[in-house]
Structures are given as structure tokens and as C-alpha cells.
GROMACS .gro file of C-alpha atoms in nm:
model
  158
    1UNK     CA    1  -0.838   4.432 -12.672
    2UNK     CA    2  -1.023   4.181 -12.583
    3UNK     CA    3  -0.894   3.979 -12.221
    4UNK     CA    4  -0.869   3.567 -12.260
    5UNK     CA    5  -0.890   3.414 -11.940
    6UNK     CA    6  -0.734   3.090 -11.883
    7UNK     CA    7  -0.946   2.873 -11.669
    8UNK     CA    8  -0.764   2.560 -11.484
    9UNK     CA    9  -0.996   2.279 -11.458
   10UNK     CA   10  -0.793   2.036 -11.165
   11UNK     CA   11  -0.808   1.719 -11.194
   12UNK     CA   12  -0.898   1.501 -10.860
   13UNK     CA   13  -0.698   1.139 -10.874
   14UNK     CA   14  -0.993   0.937 -10.961
   15UNK     CA   15  -0.991   1.096 -11.296
   16UNK     CA   16  -0.621   1.095 -11.446
   17UNK     CA   17  -0.505   0.888 -11.711
   18UNK     CA   18  -0.297   0.701 -11.486
   19UNK     CA   19  -0.526   0.601 -11.284
   20UNK     CA   20  -0.737   0.427 -11.467
   21UNK     CA   21  -0.458   0.238 -11.650
   22UNK     CA   22  -0.352   0.134 -11.299
   23UNK     CA   23  -0.710   0.020 -11.247
   24UNK     CA   24  -0.707  -0.184 -11.543
   25UNK     CA   25  -0.352  -0.348 -11.519
   26UNK     CA   26  -0.440  -0.515 -11.141
   27UNK     CA   27  -0.793  -0.655 -11.318
   28UNK     CA   28  -0.544  -0.757 -11.552
   29UNK     CA   29  -0.295  -0.961 -11.332
   30UNK     CA   30  -0.584  -1.098 -11.140
   31UNK     CA   31  -0.815  -1.158 -11.428
   32UNK     CA   32  -0.476  -1.430 -11.517
   33UNK     CA   33  -0.433  -1.487 -11.202
   34UNK     CA   34  -0.721  -1.674 -11.095
   35UNK     CA   35  -0.802  -1.807 -11.497
   36UNK     CA   36  -0.506  -2.019 -11.485
   37UNK     CA   37  -0.556  -2.160 -11.198
   38UNK     CA   38  -0.919  -2.278 -11.357
   39UNK     CA   39  -0.824  -2.306 -11.733
   40UNK     CA   40  -0.536  -2.655 -11.556
   41UNK     CA   41  -0.871  -2.718 -11.325
   42UNK     CA   42  -1.104  -2.702 -11.632
   43UNK     CA   43  -0.761  -2.922 -11.883
   44UNK     CA   44  -0.791  -3.191 -11.562
   45UNK     CA   45  -1.182  -3.217 -11.552
   46UNK     CA   46  -1.119  -3.265 -12.003
   47UNK     CA   47  -0.899  -3.476 -11.969
   48UNK     CA   48  -1.113  -3.754 -11.690
   49UNK     CA   49  -1.369  -3.720 -11.968
   50UNK     CA   50  -1.134  -3.823 -12.229
   51UNK     CA   51  -0.987  -4.096 -12.036
   52UNK     CA   52  -1.426  -4.250 -11.995
   53UNK     CA   53  -1.496  -4.134 -12.366
   54UNK     CA   54  -1.508  -4.493 -12.608
   55UNK     CA   55  -1.356  -4.459 -12.934
   56UNK     CA   56  -1.549  -4.625 -13.177
   57UNK     CA   57  -1.438  -4.975 -13.353
   58UNK     CA   58  -1.210  -4.909 -13.666
   59UNK     CA   59  -1.105  -4.497 -13.574
   60UNK     CA   60  -0.716  -4.491 -13.592
   61UNK     CA   61  -0.589  -4.187 -13.401
   62UNK     CA   62  -0.335  -4.015 -13.664
   63UNK     CA   63  -0.282  -3.674 -13.450
   64UNK     CA   64  -0.375  -3.520 -13.137
   65UNK     CA   65  -0.425  -3.193 -12.961
   66UNK     CA   66  -0.362  -3.070 -12.611
   67UNK     CA   67  -0.452  -2.637 -12.569
   68UNK     CA   68  -0.446  -2.436 -12.198
   69UNK     CA   69  -0.451  -2.078 -12.154
   70UNK     CA   70  -0.664  -1.814 -12.198
   71UNK     CA   71  -0.975  -1.907 -12.067
   72UNK     CA   72  -0.949  -2.205 -12.273
   73UNK     CA   73  -0.886  -2.595 -12.216
   74UNK     CA   74  -0.883  -2.829 -12.527
   75UNK     CA   75  -0.804  -3.192 -12.649
   76UNK     CA   76  -0.869  -3.241 -13.004
   77UNK     CA   77  -0.755  -3.615 -13.097
   78UNK     CA   78  -0.801  -3.721 -13.577
   79UNK     CA   79  -0.866  -4.046 -13.654
   80UNK     CA   80  -0.879  -4.237 -13.967
   81UNK     CA   81  -1.161  -4.483 -14.039
   82UNK     CA   82  -1.357  -4.589 -14.349
   83UNK     CA   83  -1.604  -4.633 -14.128
   84UNK     CA   84  -1.990  -4.464 -14.218
   85UNK     CA   85  -2.109  -4.116 -14.034
   86UNK     CA   86  -2.416  -4.289 -13.976
   87UNK     CA   87  -2.264  -4.579 -13.754
   88UNK     CA   88  -1.992  -4.305 -13.614
   89UNK     CA   89  -2.277  -4.075 -13.565
   90UNK     CA   90  -2.521  -4.348 -13.378
   91UNK     CA   91  -2.263  -4.493 -13.168
   92UNK     CA   92  -2.178  -4.157 -12.963
   93UNK     CA   93  -2.510  -4.012 -12.919
   94UNK     CA   94  -2.653  -4.312 -12.783
   95UNK     CA   95  -2.361  -4.327 -12.564
   96UNK     CA   96  -2.328  -3.928 -12.519
   97UNK     CA   97  -2.676  -3.956 -12.478
   98UNK     CA   98  -2.692  -4.171 -12.161
   99UNK     CA   99  -2.394  -3.988 -12.025
  100UNK     CA  100  -2.576  -3.627 -11.996
  101UNK     CA  101  -2.442  -3.466 -12.253
  102UNK     CA  102  -2.703  -3.317 -12.489
  103UNK     CA  103  -2.676  -3.279 -12.960
  104UNK     CA  104  -2.680  -2.849 -12.933
  105UNK     CA  105  -2.578  -2.835 -13.327
  106UNK     CA  106  -2.500  -3.058 -13.583
  107UNK     CA  107  -2.518  -2.958 -13.954
  108UNK     CA  108  -2.317  -3.069 -14.339
  109UNK     CA  109  -1.986  -2.901 -14.373
  110UNK     CA  110  -1.833  -2.771 -14.673
  111UNK     CA  111  -1.525  -2.632 -14.716
  112UNK     CA  112  -1.479  -2.271 -14.893
  113UNK     CA  113  -1.758  -2.388 -15.058
  114UNK     CA  114  -1.699  -2.716 -15.190
  115UNK     CA  115  -1.888  -3.049 -15.044
  116UNK     CA  116  -1.702  -3.286 -14.907
  117UNK     CA  117  -1.992  -3.487 -14.765
  118UNK     CA  118  -1.906  -3.349 -14.414
  119UNK     CA  119  -2.061  -3.350 -14.096
  120UNK     CA  120  -1.984  -3.208 -13.780
  121UNK     CA  121  -2.251  -3.286 -13.443
  122UNK     CA  122  -2.154  -3.101 -13.143
  123UNK     CA  123  -2.246  -3.180 -12.766
  124UNK     CA  124  -2.287  -3.001 -12.453
  125UNK     CA  125  -2.295  -3.118 -12.111
  126UNK     CA  126  -2.283  -2.820 -11.815
  127UNK     CA  127  -2.033  -2.598 -11.972
  128UNK     CA  128  -1.823  -2.857 -12.095
  129UNK     CA  129  -1.843  -2.933 -12.536
  130UNK     CA  130  -1.770  -3.261 -12.750
  131UNK     CA  131  -1.783  -3.216 -13.079
  132UNK     CA  132  -1.720  -3.500 -13.346
  133UNK     CA  133  -1.617  -3.348 -13.716
  134UNK     CA  134  -1.625  -3.559 -14.030
  135UNK     CA  135  -1.459  -3.432 -14.292
  136UNK     CA  136  -1.679  -3.648 -14.558
  137UNK     CA  137  -1.570  -3.906 -14.837
  138UNK     CA  138  -1.407  -3.688 -15.052
  139UNK     CA  139  -1.210  -3.468 -14.845
  140UNK     CA  140  -0.842  -3.516 -14.865
  141UNK     CA  141  -0.664  -3.434 -14.503
  142UNK     CA  142  -0.517  -3.707 -14.382
  143UNK     CA  143  -0.794  -3.804 -14.099
  144UNK     CA  144  -1.195  -3.911 -14.138
  145UNK     CA  145  -1.292  -3.789 -13.835
  146UNK     CA  146  -1.147  -3.494 -13.572
  147UNK     CA  147  -1.346  -3.557 -13.232
  148UNK     CA  148  -1.247  -3.258 -12.940
  149UNK     CA  149  -1.373  -3.206 -12.552
  150UNK     CA  150  -1.350  -2.843 -12.478
  151UNK     CA  151  -1.393  -2.562 -12.214
  152UNK     CA  152  -1.416  -2.169 -12.271
  153UNK     CA  153  -1.474  -1.924 -12.046
  154UNK     CA  154  -1.604  -1.662 -12.284
  155UNK     CA  155  -1.929  -1.951 -12.399
  156UNK     CA  156  -2.197  -1.938 -12.157
  157UNK     CA  157  -2.361  -2.242 -12.072
  158UNK     CA  158  -2.710  -2.304 -12.173
   0.00000   0.00000   0.00000
């Protein structure tokens, strides 16, 4: 006959799951509180950029949305226009480069593999981004240009 010994291990308070759950909960609460203030401040900064941003002649606003919270702030507007991408691009590149923005990417856009002639250009200044999307002559989205100014706590400054 064999005797089985049982050993009792006492887990200290720092190792209990409840302790770690409480730490995680406190961290989430603390992050959420500071995030709300930062989100609101960044949204005001995004609004100030929009207030100073010239709109290319002939762009007619069709839609606008504002997002704030969760570490993000963004204003996005859609426009109808017959203006060429080359002219609109030149206008914004000239203005934004003078205002301290840099071009961080530019690419041709495709929609599920279909090429409608769209383009996307993105600018950055500090921790803010400004993007311009041209839907392309072949697209039928109800808008030709989308312009967005955004900030995200999750995207690091380059």
C-alpha cells in the first residue's frame, strides 16, 4: 500500500487572481479617465486645424462626421467636384507643406480590385494626420473627395 502525500501551497496576496484582476481594473479605469480628457483636447486641436484649412474652390460638401473617444479624434468630410486630382493635390500639397506638414504616403486606390482611378495621400504634422482621398472618375460613391484630419493615441509620431 502506497501513501500519497499532499502538499498545500499557500498563494500570497500578490499572486491571487483577484489581486491581478483588481490591478487590471484600476489600470483600465485610470487609462479611461485620462484618455477622455486627452481625446477631448485632441478633438479641439483637430477642429482648429479644420478652421484654418482652405477648401479647394469647387468642392461642395456632401457629408461630414466627427469621431472622438477611445484614444481617437477625427473629422472627416466628403465633397463632390469635377476638379482633377492633379489640381486638388497640388493645391493641398502647396498649402500643407508651407504649414509644416509632410507627405508620409501616397498611393493609387482600388476598390475590391477594381481600379476607378482613385488616389490617397496622407500628411503628418507632429501626432496629427491629414488625408485626402480621391474616389476616381470611375467610382460612383456620391462623392469624389474625402478629407480627414485625425489623431490616434495608438499611432506613434514618426
